[in-house]
Amino acid sequence: MGLFSRDRITGKTRSELTRMRVAGLLVARTLELLQAEVRPGMTTLQLDTLAETYIRDHGGIPNFQLVPGYRHTLCTSVNEEIVHGIPSASRVLLEGDLLSVDCGAQVEGWNGDAAFTVVVGGREAGRPEDLALSEATEESLWAGIAALRVGHSLYDVGAAVEDALTAAGERVGREYGIVEDYVGHGIGTSMHMDPQVPNYRVSGRGPKVVEGTTICIEPMVTLGDQDNRVLDDEWTVVTRDGSRAAHWEHAVAVTSAGLCVLTALDGGAGRLGALGATYAPLD
Ligand code: MG
Ligand code: MG
């Protein structure tokens, strides 16, 4: 990553950030809807249709469809699928499945992108290790978010994510696999922009976080090894050892006043304080 260490981040203006919050909120509300609707017996394509309808009905465009070669609104990754699972009419969700849903929307040219993991059928249907994995991954995402400060290194994010996962693993006597082949990213007028945002500790100083930085942090974590491969569909990434995986993501705006989690319904108001970060609303 040393080659990237001088990458300069371009900050966004206040009015641009406000417009990104609109896109982020649409993603947040779409994911809230999906979380409420997901149940055993549904197909992942039904979830995709729900998401596309909701986004278009609320003035957005499913921005995953702007990625060359991809036609869906969501990525739905089940069990040993880590990321980029393709929604399908033949993929019926079963009670106890560990499902990651990744969703993006563009509104008036600005983008949001976020993901959550859930046990199909609710917590009581989940294997304890799957619940712990998902909680650890979400916790590590928020630790990474809280590490964002104007003037600090972007690489503080990955260090905080990794430390949180190490600590969470130690609590349950396990070493989680942190996937290094896929990383977070800048976001703005496109969903995927520079800089890359590693979800793990890297050496080097890294780009400096500037006023108006907007990035997506998205740890992908497994119960086993981080080794992975892409299926013949050329999208779905699975663990090589068959272990289950979780994926959580938020888009975040950083200003000198603090943070706004663009894809959280409350902007992060409920969680940031306990993590030593300041919530700075944009709306
Ligand atoms: Mg995403
Ligand atoms: Mg992303």
PDB file of C-alpha atoms and ligand atoms in Angstrom:
ATOM      1  CA  MET A   1       0.000   0.000   0.000  1.00  0.00           C
ATOM      2  CA  GLY A   2       3.064   2.202   0.209  1.00  0.00           C
ATOM      3  CA  LEU A   3       2.537   3.308  -3.374  1.00  0.00           C
ATOM      4  CA  PHE A   4      -0.794   4.792  -2.416  1.00  0.00           C
ATOM      5  CA  SER A   5       0.426   6.583   0.658  1.00  0.00           C
ATOM      6  CA  ARG A   6       0.595   9.968  -1.034  1.00  0.00           C
ATOM      7  CA  ASP A   7      -2.905   9.705  -2.485  1.00  0.00           C
ATOM      8  CA  ARG A   8      -4.628  12.952  -1.755  1.00  0.00           C
ATOM      9  CA  ILE A   9      -8.231  12.857  -0.659  1.00  0.00           C
ATOM     10  CA  THR A  10     -10.464  15.579  -2.072  1.00  0.00           C
ATOM     11  CA  GLY A  11     -12.994  16.831   0.454  1.00  0.00           C
ATOM     12  CA  LYS A  12     -16.584  17.701  -0.343  1.00  0.00           C
ATOM     13  CA  THR A  13     -18.385  20.921   0.391  1.00  0.00           C
ATOM     14  CA  ARG A  14     -21.100  21.193   2.976  1.00  0.00           C
ATOM     15  CA  SER A  15     -23.840  21.250   0.342  1.00  0.00           C
ATOM     16  CA  GLU A  16     -22.353  18.197  -1.373  1.00  0.00           C
ATOM     17  CA  LEU A  17     -22.284  16.359   1.952  1.00  0.00           C
ATOM     18  CA  THR A  18     -25.919  17.267   2.545  1.00  0.00           C
ATOM     19  CA  ARG A  19     -26.826  15.768  -0.812  1.00  0.00           C
ATOM     20  CA  MET A  20     -24.844  12.625  -0.016  1.00  0.00           C
ATOM     21  CA  ARG A  21     -26.818  12.317   3.209  1.00  0.00           C
ATOM     22  CA  VAL A  22     -30.009  12.131   1.113  1.00  0.00           C
ATOM     23  CA  ALA A  23     -28.595   9.202  -0.877  1.00  0.00           C
ATOM     24  CA  GLY A  24     -27.254   7.575   2.293  1.00  0.00           C
ATOM     25  CA  LEU A  25     -30.617   7.837   4.024  1.00  0.00           C
ATOM     26  CA  LEU A  26     -32.348   6.178   1.089  1.00  0.00           C
ATOM     27  CA  VAL A  27     -29.913   3.258   1.395  1.00  0.00           C
ATOM     28  CA  ALA A  28     -30.493   3.148   5.172  1.00  0.00           C
ATOM     29  CA  ARG A  29     -34.274   3.035   4.743  1.00  0.00           C
ATOM     30  CA  THR A  30     -33.997   0.360   2.055  1.00  0.00           C
ATOM     31  CA  LEU A  31     -31.866  -1.803   4.327  1.00  0.00           C
ATOM     32  CA  GLU A  32     -34.299  -1.204   7.219  1.00  0.00           C
ATOM     33  CA  LEU A  33     -37.115  -2.451   4.977  1.00  0.00           C
ATOM     34  CA  LEU A  34     -35.150  -5.548   3.945  1.00  0.00           C
ATOM     35  CA  GLN A  35     -34.260  -6.345   7.545  1.00  0.00           C
ATOM     36  CA  ALA A  36     -37.950  -6.263   8.406  1.00  0.00           C
ATOM     37  CA  GLU A  37     -39.002  -8.365   5.407  1.00  0.00           C
ATOM     38  CA  VAL A  38     -36.364 -11.102   5.281  1.00  0.00           C
ATOM     39  CA  ARG A  39     -37.696 -14.492   6.359  1.00  0.00           C
ATOM     40  CA  PRO A  40     -37.224 -18.204   5.672  1.00  0.00           C
ATOM     41  CA  GLY A  41     -38.730 -19.293   2.342  1.00  0.00           C
ATOM     42  CA  MET A  42     -38.008 -16.027   0.534  1.00  0.00           C
ATOM     43  CA  THR A  43     -35.633 -15.951  -2.381  1.00  0.00           C
ATOM     44  CA  THR A  44     -32.776 -13.521  -2.606  1.00  0.00           C
ATOM     45  CA  LEU A  45     -34.293 -12.240  -5.870  1.00  0.00           C
ATOM     46  CA  GLN A  46     -37.471 -11.266  -3.959  1.00  0.00           C
ATOM     47  CA  LEU A  47     -35.318  -9.147  -1.645  1.00  0.00           C
ATOM     48  CA  ASP A  48     -33.685  -7.579  -4.689  1.00  0.00           C
ATOM     49  CA  THR A  49     -37.063  -6.683  -6.211  1.00  0.00           C
ATOM     50  CA  LEU A  50     -38.249  -5.128  -2.944  1.00  0.00           C
ATOM     51  CA  ALA A  51     -35.094  -3.008  -2.801  1.00  0.00           C
ATOM     52  CA  GLU A  52     -35.253  -1.878  -6.435  1.00  0.00           C
ATOM     53  CA  THR A  53     -38.925  -0.899  -6.130  1.00  0.00           C
ATOM     54  CA  TYR A  54     -38.314   1.033  -2.908  1.00  0.00           C
ATOM     55  CA  ILE A  55     -35.291   2.898  -4.274  1.00  0.00           C
ATOM     56  CA  ARG A  56     -37.007   3.861  -7.543  1.00  0.00           C
ATOM     57  CA  ASP A  57     -40.230   4.851  -5.737  1.00  0.00           C
ATOM     58  CA  HIS A  58     -38.175   7.253  -3.601  1.00  0.00           C
ATOM     59  CA  GLY A  59     -36.335   9.032  -6.400  1.00  0.00           C
ATOM     60  CA  GLY A  60     -33.197   6.930  -6.513  1.00  0.00           C
ATOM     61  CA  ILE A  61     -31.350   4.700  -8.945  1.00  0.00           C
ATOM     62  CA  PRO A  62     -29.937   1.333  -7.843  1.00  0.00           C
ATOM     63  CA  ASN A  63     -26.283   2.204  -8.387  1.00  0.00           C
ATOM     64  CA  PHE A  64     -25.092  -1.417  -8.427  1.00  0.00           C
ATOM     65  CA  GLN A  65     -26.764  -1.504 -11.864  1.00  0.00           C
ATOM     66  CA  LEU A  66     -24.274   1.155 -12.978  1.00  0.00           C
ATOM     67  CA  VAL A  67     -21.403  -1.303 -12.371  1.00  0.00           C
ATOM     68  CA  PRO A  68     -20.539  -2.838 -15.779  1.00  0.00           C
ATOM     69  CA  GLY A  69     -21.928  -6.353 -16.080  1.00  0.00           C
ATOM     70  CA  TYR A  70     -24.140  -6.222 -12.968  1.00  0.00           C
ATOM     71  CA  ARG A  71     -27.930  -6.096 -13.295  1.00  0.00           C
ATOM     72  CA  HIS A  72     -29.180  -6.262  -9.711  1.00  0.00           C
ATOM     73  CA  THR A  73     -29.897  -3.809  -6.907  1.00  0.00           C
ATOM     74  CA  LEU A  74     -28.334  -5.870  -4.115  1.00  0.00           C
ATOM     75  CA  CYS A  75     -25.587  -8.310  -3.475  1.00  0.00           C
ATOM     76  CA  THR A  76     -26.905 -11.131  -1.280  1.00  0.00           C
ATOM     77  CA  SER A  77     -24.210 -13.369   0.174  1.00  0.00           C
ATOM     78  CA  VAL A  78     -25.299 -16.446   2.126  1.00  0.00           C
ATOM     79  CA  ASN A  79     -23.233 -18.463   4.636  1.00  0.00           C
ATOM     80  CA  GLU A  80     -19.821 -19.213   3.075  1.00  0.00           C
ATOM     81  CA  GLU A  81     -20.380 -16.474   0.487  1.00  0.00           C
ATOM     82  CA  ILE A  82     -18.397 -13.444   1.641  1.00  0.00           C
ATOM     83  CA  VAL A  83     -19.475 -10.716  -0.777  1.00  0.00           C
ATOM     84  CA  HIS A  84     -20.879 -10.082  -4.283  1.00  0.00           C
ATOM     85  CA  GLY A  85     -23.478 -12.884  -4.168  1.00  0.00           C
ATOM     86  CA  ILE A  86     -25.992 -12.464  -7.009  1.00  0.00           C
ATOM     87  CA  PRO A  87     -29.699 -12.417  -6.085  1.00  0.00           C
ATOM     88  CA  SER A  88     -31.465 -15.420  -7.618  1.00  0.00           C
ATOM     89  CA  ALA A  89     -34.948 -16.895  -7.895  1.00  0.00           C
ATOM     90  CA  SER A  90     -33.430 -20.271  -7.091  1.00  0.00           C
ATOM     91  CA  ARG A  91     -31.739 -19.180  -3.861  1.00  0.00           C
ATOM     92  CA  VAL A  92     -34.326 -19.848  -1.167  1.00  0.00           C
ATOM     93  CA  LEU A  93     -33.343 -18.532   2.252  1.00  0.00           C
ATOM     94  CA  LEU A  94     -33.456 -21.104   5.057  1.00  0.00           C
ATOM     95  CA  GLU A  95     -33.894 -20.617   8.767  1.00  0.00           C
ATOM     96  CA  GLY A  96     -30.467 -20.133  10.311  1.00  0.00           C
ATOM     97  CA  ASP A  97     -28.773 -18.943   7.123  1.00  0.00           C
ATOM     98  CA  LEU A  98     -26.283 -16.120   7.676  1.00  0.00           C
ATOM     99  CA  LEU A  99     -27.214 -13.509   5.063  1.00  0.00           C
ATOM    100  CA  SER A 100     -25.257 -10.400   4.122  1.00  0.00           C
ATOM    101  CA  VAL A 101     -27.128  -7.760   2.125  1.00  0.00           C
ATOM    102  CA  ASP A 102     -25.190  -5.006   0.354  1.00  0.00           C
ATOM    103  CA  CYS A 103     -27.134  -2.148  -1.242  1.00  0.00           C
ATOM    104  CA  GLY A 104     -26.433   1.137  -2.967  1.00  0.00           C
ATOM    105  CA  ALA A 105     -28.483   4.014  -4.321  1.00  0.00           C
ATOM    106  CA  GLN A 106     -27.775   7.154  -6.284  1.00  0.00           C
ATOM    107  CA  VAL A 107     -29.898  10.281  -5.794  1.00  0.00           C
ATOM    108  CA  GLU A 108     -29.367  13.327  -8.016  1.00  0.00           C
ATOM    109  CA  GLY A 109     -25.897  12.115  -8.901  1.00  0.00           C
ATOM    110  CA  TRP A 110     -24.698  11.352  -5.364  1.00  0.00           C
ATOM    111  CA  ASN A 111     -24.203   7.871  -3.968  1.00  0.00           C
ATOM    112  CA  GLY A 112     -24.767   5.766  -0.879  1.00  0.00           C
ATOM    113  CA  ASP A 113     -23.519   2.221  -0.169  1.00  0.00           C
ATOM    114  CA  ALA A 114     -24.040   0.083   2.947  1.00  0.00           C
ATOM    115  CA  ALA A 115     -24.376  -3.534   4.084  1.00  0.00           C
ATOM    116  CA  PHE A 116     -25.615  -5.572   7.027  1.00  0.00           C
ATOM    117  CA  THR A 117     -25.576  -9.223   8.061  1.00  0.00           C
ATOM    118  CA  VAL A 118     -28.515 -11.014   9.659  1.00  0.00           C
ATOM    119  CA  VAL A 119     -29.569 -14.515  10.645  1.00  0.00           C
ATOM    120  CA  VAL A 120     -32.599 -15.589   8.591  1.00  0.00           C
ATOM    121  CA  GLY A 121     -35.410 -16.366  11.005  1.00  0.00           C
ATOM    122  CA  GLY A 122     -34.065 -14.139  13.758  1.00  0.00           C
ATOM    123  CA  ARG A 123     -31.482 -14.414  16.512  1.00  0.00           C
ATOM    124  CA  GLU A 124     -33.047 -17.505  18.046  1.00  0.00           C
ATOM    125  CA  ALA A 125     -32.494 -19.341  14.756  1.00  0.00           C
ATOM    126  CA  GLY A 126     -28.796 -18.458  14.661  1.00  0.00           C
ATOM    127  CA  ARG A 127     -25.768 -20.515  15.571  1.00  0.00           C
ATOM    128  CA  PRO A 128     -24.030 -18.758  18.489  1.00  0.00           C
ATOM    129  CA  GLU A 129     -20.798 -18.467  16.521  1.00  0.00           C
ATOM    130  CA  ASP A 130     -22.628 -16.806  13.604  1.00  0.00           C
ATOM    131  CA  LEU A 131     -24.269 -14.264  15.897  1.00  0.00           C
ATOM    132  CA  ALA A 132     -20.916 -13.517  17.531  1.00  0.00           C
ATOM    133  CA  LEU A 133     -19.252 -13.175  14.111  1.00  0.00           C
ATOM    134  CA  SER A 134     -21.839 -10.710  12.843  1.00  0.00           C
ATOM    135  CA  GLU A 135     -21.718  -8.682  16.067  1.00  0.00           C
ATOM    136  CA  ALA A 136     -17.921  -8.594  16.005  1.00  0.00           C
ATOM    137  CA  THR A 137     -17.937  -7.452  12.376  1.00  0.00           C
ATOM    138  CA  GLU A 138     -20.449  -4.682  13.047  1.00  0.00           C
ATOM    139  CA  GLU A 139     -18.507  -3.616  16.135  1.00  0.00           C
ATOM    140  CA  SER A 140     -15.296  -3.483  14.116  1.00  0.00           C
ATOM    141  CA  LEU A 141     -17.003  -1.322  11.482  1.00  0.00           C
ATOM    142  CA  TRP A 142     -18.008   1.192  14.158  1.00  0.00           C
ATOM    143  CA  ALA A 143     -14.517   1.111  15.671  1.00  0.00           C
ATOM    144  CA  GLY A 144     -13.166   1.963  12.219  1.00  0.00           C
ATOM    145  CA  ILE A 145     -15.691   4.772  11.798  1.00  0.00           C
ATOM    146  CA  ALA A 146     -14.791   6.236  15.185  1.00  0.00           C
ATOM    147  CA  ALA A 147     -11.113   6.326  14.203  1.00  0.00           C
ATOM    148  CA  LEU A 148     -11.793   8.902  11.478  1.00  0.00           C
ATOM    149  CA  ARG A 149     -10.471  12.390  12.263  1.00  0.00           C
ATOM    150  CA  VAL A 150      -9.581  15.330  10.062  1.00  0.00           C
ATOM    151  CA  GLY A 151      -5.781  15.518   9.908  1.00  0.00           C
ATOM    152  CA  HIS A 152      -5.242  11.874  10.891  1.00  0.00           C
ATOM    153  CA  SER A 153      -4.207   8.960   8.665  1.00  0.00           C
ATOM    154  CA  LEU A 154      -6.865   7.054   6.764  1.00  0.00           C
ATOM    155  CA  TYR A 155      -4.971   3.918   7.802  1.00  0.00           C
ATOM    156  CA  ASP A 156      -6.079   4.469  11.402  1.00  0.00           C
ATOM    157  CA  VAL A 157      -9.391   3.006  10.217  1.00  0.00           C
ATOM    158  CA  GLY A 158      -7.995  -0.415   9.319  1.00  0.00           C
ATOM    159  CA  ALA A 159      -5.942  -0.578  12.492  1.00  0.00           C
ATOM    160  CA  ALA A 160      -9.053   0.104  14.586  1.00  0.00           C
ATOM    161  CA  VAL A 161     -11.079  -2.493  12.647  1.00  0.00           C
ATOM    162  CA  GLU A 162      -8.396  -5.131  13.111  1.00  0.00           C
ATOM    163  CA  ASP A 163      -7.897  -4.366  16.818  1.00  0.00           C
ATOM    164  CA  ALA A 164     -11.654  -4.605  17.432  1.00  0.00           C
ATOM    165  CA  LEU A 165     -11.824  -7.977  15.673  1.00  0.00           C
ATOM    166  CA  THR A 166      -8.821  -9.305  17.563  1.00  0.00           C
ATOM    167  CA  ALA A 167     -10.406  -8.259  20.862  1.00  0.00           C
ATOM    168  CA  ALA A 168     -13.803  -9.695  19.924  1.00  0.00           C
ATOM    169  CA  GLY A 169     -12.165 -12.972  18.885  1.00  0.00           C
ATOM    170  CA  GLU A 170     -10.263 -13.216  22.145  1.00  0.00           C
ATOM    171  CA  ARG A 171     -13.522 -12.870  24.067  1.00  0.00           C
ATOM    172  CA  VAL A 172     -14.836 -16.052  22.421  1.00  0.00           C
ATOM    173  CA  GLY A 173     -11.532 -17.902  22.080  1.00  0.00           C
ATOM    174  CA  ARG A 174     -11.313 -17.588  18.332  1.00  0.00           C
ATOM    175  CA  GLU A 175      -9.256 -15.901  15.649  1.00  0.00           C
ATOM    176  CA  TYR A 176     -11.458 -14.324  13.009  1.00  0.00           C
ATOM    177  CA  GLY A 177     -10.329 -14.193   9.379  1.00  0.00           C
ATOM    178  CA  ILE A 178     -10.200 -10.625   8.067  1.00  0.00           C
ATOM    179  CA  VAL A 179     -10.550 -10.638   4.281  1.00  0.00           C
ATOM    180  CA  GLU A 180      -7.817  -8.515   2.724  1.00  0.00           C
ATOM    181  CA  ASP A 181      -8.620  -8.996  -0.967  1.00  0.00           C
ATOM    182  CA  TYR A 182     -11.571  -6.592  -0.861  1.00  0.00           C
ATOM    183  CA  VAL A 183     -11.453  -3.148   0.710  1.00  0.00           C
ATOM    184  CA  GLY A 184     -13.528  -0.067   1.404  1.00  0.00           C
ATOM    185  CA  HIS A 185     -13.413   2.973  -0.845  1.00  0.00           C
ATOM    186  CA  GLY A 186     -14.108   6.614  -1.389  1.00  0.00           C
ATOM    187  CA  ILE A 187     -17.651   7.510  -2.459  1.00  0.00           C
ATOM    188  CA  GLY A 188     -19.295  10.555  -4.010  1.00  0.00           C
ATOM    189  CA  THR A 189     -20.351  11.143  -7.609  1.00  0.00           C
ATOM    190  CA  SER A 190     -19.535   7.448  -8.156  1.00  0.00           C
ATOM    191  CA  MET A 191     -20.042   4.589  -5.745  1.00  0.00           C
ATOM    192  CA  HIS A 192     -16.449   3.413  -5.974  1.00  0.00           C
ATOM    193  CA  MET A 193     -13.781   6.119  -5.924  1.00  0.00           C
ATOM    194  CA  ASP A 194     -10.274   6.620  -4.558  1.00  0.00           C
ATOM    195  CA  PRO A 195      -8.899   6.150  -2.000  1.00  0.00           C
ATOM    196  CA  GLN A 196      -8.926   2.465  -1.119  1.00  0.00           C
ATOM    197  CA  VAL A 197      -9.784   1.912   2.545  1.00  0.00           C
ATOM    198  CA  PRO A 198      -8.162  -1.267   3.927  1.00  0.00           C
ATOM    199  CA  ASN A 199     -10.177  -3.016   6.646  1.00  0.00           C
ATOM    200  CA  TYR A 200      -6.971  -4.194   8.318  1.00  0.00           C
ATOM    201  CA  ARG A 201      -3.687  -2.749   9.556  1.00  0.00           C
ATOM    202  CA  VAL A 202      -1.275  -1.674   6.844  1.00  0.00           C
ATOM    203  CA  SER A 203       2.138  -0.047   7.095  1.00  0.00           C
ATOM    204  CA  GLY A 204       2.859   3.440   5.825  1.00  0.00           C
ATOM    205  CA  ARG A 205       1.428   6.809   6.688  1.00  0.00           C
ATOM    206  CA  GLY A 206      -1.548   6.598   4.363  1.00  0.00           C
ATOM    207  CA  PRO A 207      -3.554   9.463   2.912  1.00  0.00           C
ATOM    208  CA  LYS A 208      -4.530  12.218   5.301  1.00  0.00           C
ATOM    209  CA  VAL A 209      -8.222  12.566   6.145  1.00  0.00           C
ATOM    210  CA  VAL A 210      -9.333  16.052   5.099  1.00  0.00           C
ATOM    211  CA  GLU A 211     -12.381  18.207   5.765  1.00  0.00           C
ATOM    212  CA  GLY A 212     -15.303  16.743   3.833  1.00  0.00           C
ATOM    213  CA  THR A 213     -13.834  13.259   3.326  1.00  0.00           C
ATOM    214  CA  THR A 214     -16.457  10.648   2.399  1.00  0.00           C
ATOM    215  CA  ILE A 215     -15.547   6.970   2.491  1.00  0.00           C
ATOM    216  CA  CYS A 216     -17.100   3.540   2.838  1.00  0.00           C
ATOM    217  CA  ILE A 217     -15.703   1.173   5.467  1.00  0.00           C
ATOM    218  CA  GLU A 218     -16.708  -2.443   4.946  1.00  0.00           C
ATOM    219  CA  PRO A 219     -15.064  -5.230   6.950  1.00  0.00           C
ATOM    220  CA  MET A 220     -15.604  -8.767   5.599  1.00  0.00           C
ATOM    221  CA  VAL A 221     -14.849 -11.327   8.279  1.00  0.00           C
ATOM    222  CA  THR A 222     -14.932 -15.137   8.427  1.00  0.00           C
ATOM    223  CA  LEU A 223     -15.154 -17.806  11.091  1.00  0.00           C
ATOM    224  CA  GLY A 224     -12.140 -19.482   9.522  1.00  0.00           C
ATOM    225  CA  ASP A 225      -9.456 -18.442   7.110  1.00  0.00           C
ATOM    226  CA  GLN A 226      -9.551 -15.315   4.958  1.00  0.00           C
ATOM    227  CA  ASP A 227      -8.620 -17.303   1.799  1.00  0.00           C
ATOM    228  CA  ASN A 228     -11.305 -16.958  -0.842  1.00  0.00           C
ATOM    229  CA  ARG A 229     -12.159 -17.619  -4.464  1.00  0.00           C
ATOM    230  CA  VAL A 230     -14.663 -16.344  -7.032  1.00  0.00           C
ATOM    231  CA  LEU A 231     -17.347 -18.770  -8.267  1.00  0.00           C
ATOM    232  CA  ASP A 232     -17.964 -19.521 -11.955  1.00  0.00           C
ATOM    233  CA  ASP A 233     -20.657 -16.808 -12.003  1.00  0.00           C
ATOM    234  CA  GLU A 234     -17.640 -14.429 -11.913  1.00  0.00           C
ATOM    235  CA  TRP A 235     -19.065 -12.441  -8.979  1.00  0.00           C
ATOM    236  CA  THR A 236     -19.709 -14.490  -5.867  1.00  0.00           C
ATOM    237  CA  VAL A 237     -16.736 -14.578  -3.506  1.00  0.00           C
ATOM    238  CA  VAL A 238     -16.682 -17.589  -1.139  1.00  0.00           C
ATOM    239  CA  THR A 239     -14.366 -18.794   1.583  1.00  0.00           C
ATOM    240  CA  ARG A 240     -12.102 -21.629   0.464  1.00  0.00           C
ATOM    241  CA  ASP A 241     -12.518 -23.440   3.774  1.00  0.00           C
ATOM    242  CA  GLY A 242     -16.330 -23.226   3.669  1.00  0.00           C
ATOM    243  CA  SER A 243     -16.498 -21.147   6.849  1.00  0.00           C
ATOM    244  CA  ARG A 244     -19.276 -18.581   7.146  1.00  0.00           C
ATOM    245  CA  ALA A 245     -18.690 -14.869   6.674  1.00  0.00           C
ATOM    246  CA  ALA A 246     -20.198 -11.534   7.723  1.00  0.00           C
ATOM    247  CA  HIS A 247     -20.063  -8.136   5.987  1.00  0.00           C
ATOM    248  CA  TRP A 248     -21.057  -4.767   7.426  1.00  0.00           C
ATOM    249  CA  GLU A 249     -20.625  -1.415   5.682  1.00  0.00           C
ATOM    250  CA  HIS A 250     -21.398   2.268   6.135  1.00  0.00           C
ATOM    251  CA  ALA A 251     -20.612   5.425   4.191  1.00  0.00           C
ATOM    252  CA  VAL A 252     -19.256   8.164   6.465  1.00  0.00           C
ATOM    253  CA  ALA A 253     -18.640  11.907   6.146  1.00  0.00           C
ATOM    254  CA  VAL A 254     -15.833  13.498   8.141  1.00  0.00           C
ATOM    255  CA  THR A 255     -15.701  17.188   9.036  1.00  0.00           C
ATOM    256  CA  SER A 256     -13.835  19.117  11.696  1.00  0.00           C
ATOM    257  CA  ALA A 257     -17.102  19.132  13.679  1.00  0.00           C
ATOM    258  CA  GLY A 258     -17.151  15.319  13.784  1.00  0.00           C
ATOM    259  CA  LEU A 259     -18.746  12.454  11.868  1.00  0.00           C
ATOM    260  CA  CYS A 260     -22.005  11.795  10.112  1.00  0.00           C
ATOM    261  CA  VAL A 261     -22.652   8.164   9.232  1.00  0.00           C
ATOM    262  CA  LEU A 262     -24.409   8.848   5.949  1.00  0.00           C
ATOM    263  CA  THR A 263     -26.056   5.414   5.691  1.00  0.00           C
ATOM    264  CA  ALA A 264     -27.221   5.141   9.324  1.00  0.00           C
ATOM    265  CA  LEU A 265     -30.816   6.186  10.024  1.00  0.00           C
ATOM    266  CA  ASP A 266     -29.683   8.311  12.980  1.00  0.00           C
ATOM    267  CA  GLY A 267     -26.415   9.401  11.350  1.00  0.00           C
ATOM    268  CA  GLY A 268     -24.522   7.630  14.105  1.00  0.00           C
ATOM    269  CA  ALA A 269     -25.976   9.756  16.925  1.00  0.00           C
ATOM    270  CA  GLY A 270     -26.692   6.662  19.035  1.00  0.00           C
ATOM    271  CA  ARG A 271     -23.301   4.969  18.805  1.00  0.00           C
ATOM    272  CA  LEU A 272     -20.520   7.469  18.165  1.00  0.00           C
ATOM    273  CA  GLY A 273     -20.409   9.085  21.601  1.00  0.00           C
ATOM    274  CA  ALA A 274     -19.661   5.803  23.396  1.00  0.00           C
ATOM    275  CA  LEU A 275     -16.771   5.267  20.974  1.00  0.00           C
ATOM    276  CA  GLY A 276     -15.168   8.626  21.710  1.00  0.00           C
ATOM    277  CA  ALA A 277     -16.286  10.220  18.446  1.00  0.00           C
ATOM    278  CA  THR A 278     -18.546  13.214  17.887  1.00  0.00           C
ATOM    279  CA  TYR A 279     -21.737  13.054  15.857  1.00  0.00           C
ATOM    280  CA  ALA A 280     -22.012  16.062  13.558  1.00  0.00           C
ATOM    281  CA  PRO A 281     -25.378  16.222  11.785  1.00  0.00           C
ATOM    282  CA  LEU A 282     -25.567  17.468   8.217  1.00  0.00           C
ATOM    283  CA  ASP A 283     -29.314  17.992   8.034  1.00  0.00           C
TER     284      ASP A 283
HETATM  285 MG    MG B   1     -21.472  -2.082  -0.515  1.00  0.00          MG
HETATM  286 MG    MG B   2     -18.781  -0.525  -0.751  1.00  0.00          MG
END
